XYZ file of C-alpha atoms in Angstrom:
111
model
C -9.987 -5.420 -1.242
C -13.734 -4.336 -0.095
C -16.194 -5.787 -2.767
C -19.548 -3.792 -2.962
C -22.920 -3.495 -4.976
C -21.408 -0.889 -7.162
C -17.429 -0.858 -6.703
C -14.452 -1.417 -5.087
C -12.833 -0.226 -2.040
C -8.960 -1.023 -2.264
C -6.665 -1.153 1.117
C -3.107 -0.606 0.171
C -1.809 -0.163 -3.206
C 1.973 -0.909 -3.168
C 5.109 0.754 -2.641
C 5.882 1.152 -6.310
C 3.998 2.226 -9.652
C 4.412 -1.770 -10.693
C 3.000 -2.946 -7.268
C 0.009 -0.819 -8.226
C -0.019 -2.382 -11.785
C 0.285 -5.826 -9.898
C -2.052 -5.235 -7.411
C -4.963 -3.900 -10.467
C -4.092 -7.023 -12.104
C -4.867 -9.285 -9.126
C -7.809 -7.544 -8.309
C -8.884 -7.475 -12.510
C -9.055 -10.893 -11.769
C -11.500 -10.955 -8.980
C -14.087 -7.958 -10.128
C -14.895 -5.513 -13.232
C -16.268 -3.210 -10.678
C -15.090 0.310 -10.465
C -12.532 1.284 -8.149
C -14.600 3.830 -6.257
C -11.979 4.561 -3.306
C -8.281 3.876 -2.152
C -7.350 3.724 2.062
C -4.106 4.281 2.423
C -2.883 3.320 5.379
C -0.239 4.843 6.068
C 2.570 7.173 3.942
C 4.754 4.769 2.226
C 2.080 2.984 0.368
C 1.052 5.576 -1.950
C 2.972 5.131 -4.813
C 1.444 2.361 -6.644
C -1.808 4.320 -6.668
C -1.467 5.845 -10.211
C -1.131 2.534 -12.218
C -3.763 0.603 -9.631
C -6.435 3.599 -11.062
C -5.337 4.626 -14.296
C -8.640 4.705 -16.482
C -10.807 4.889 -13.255
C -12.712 7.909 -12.712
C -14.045 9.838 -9.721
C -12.457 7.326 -7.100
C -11.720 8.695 -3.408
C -8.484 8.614 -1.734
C -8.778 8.431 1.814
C -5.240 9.157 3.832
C -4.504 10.662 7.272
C -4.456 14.631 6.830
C -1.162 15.014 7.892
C -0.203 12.374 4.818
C 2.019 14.568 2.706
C 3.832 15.775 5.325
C 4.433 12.145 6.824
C 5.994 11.508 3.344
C 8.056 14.606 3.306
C 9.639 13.729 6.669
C 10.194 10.136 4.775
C 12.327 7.657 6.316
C 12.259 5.210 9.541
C 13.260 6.700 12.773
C 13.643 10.363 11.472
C 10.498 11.943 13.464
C 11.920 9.685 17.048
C 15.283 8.347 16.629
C 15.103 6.419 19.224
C 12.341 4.240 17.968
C 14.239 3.479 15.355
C 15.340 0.150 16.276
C 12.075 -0.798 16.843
C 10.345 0.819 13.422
C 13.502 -0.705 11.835
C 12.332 -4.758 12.925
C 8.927 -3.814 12.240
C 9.504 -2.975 8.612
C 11.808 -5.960 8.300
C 8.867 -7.599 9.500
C 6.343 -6.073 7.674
C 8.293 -6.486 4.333
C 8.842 -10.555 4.953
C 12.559 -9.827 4.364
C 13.042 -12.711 6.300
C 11.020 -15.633 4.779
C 12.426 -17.953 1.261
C 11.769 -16.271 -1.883
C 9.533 -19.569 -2.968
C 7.772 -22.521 -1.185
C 4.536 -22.586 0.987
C 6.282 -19.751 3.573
C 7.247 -17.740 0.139
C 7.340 -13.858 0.590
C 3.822 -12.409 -0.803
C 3.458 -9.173 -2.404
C 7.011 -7.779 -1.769
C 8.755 -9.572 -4.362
């Protein structure tokens, strides 16, 4: 989250339409600013986008312009199978699929 002088500049947004509802919530809890623009990073984070701005107006979502086709072509390893195994630890990675459920090394943000 980018805080500025007149709004809000969110990275990321969650997988899901209740990440997004999470994510507004945190963020609620930080600033009243408007949401002015959305990065998304990269294709599978889009989702969430529509419950992190619902009631926000004129905010600018910023992708790379081959985005919607990225998400058509969808899943790990389908562009270059043979990166697969790597994109495959990656995400595992990336996800915390690995670390407890609860404690100090708790999984943040996927749960």
């Amino acid at each position: 989250l980018i805080v500025g002088d007149d709004g809000l500049v969110v990275w990321e947004r969650g997988e899901h339409v209740e990440h997004g509802r999470q994510y507004r919530e945190r963020i609620r809890a930080i600033s009243d600013l408007p949401i002015r623009a959305v990065i998304y990073s990269h294709s599978h984070y889009t989702l969430g986008t529509s419950a992190l701005i619902e009631g926000e107006t004129d905010v600018a979502i910023i992708g790379h312009p081959r985005l919607n086709e990225n998400m058509r072509l969808g899943a790990v390893g389908t562009v270059f199978p043979e990166l697969e195994p790597l994109q495959r630890a990656r995400a595992v990675q990336h996800a915390q699929a690995l670390l407890p459920a609860a404690g100090d090394d708790a999984q943040y943000g996927f749960v």
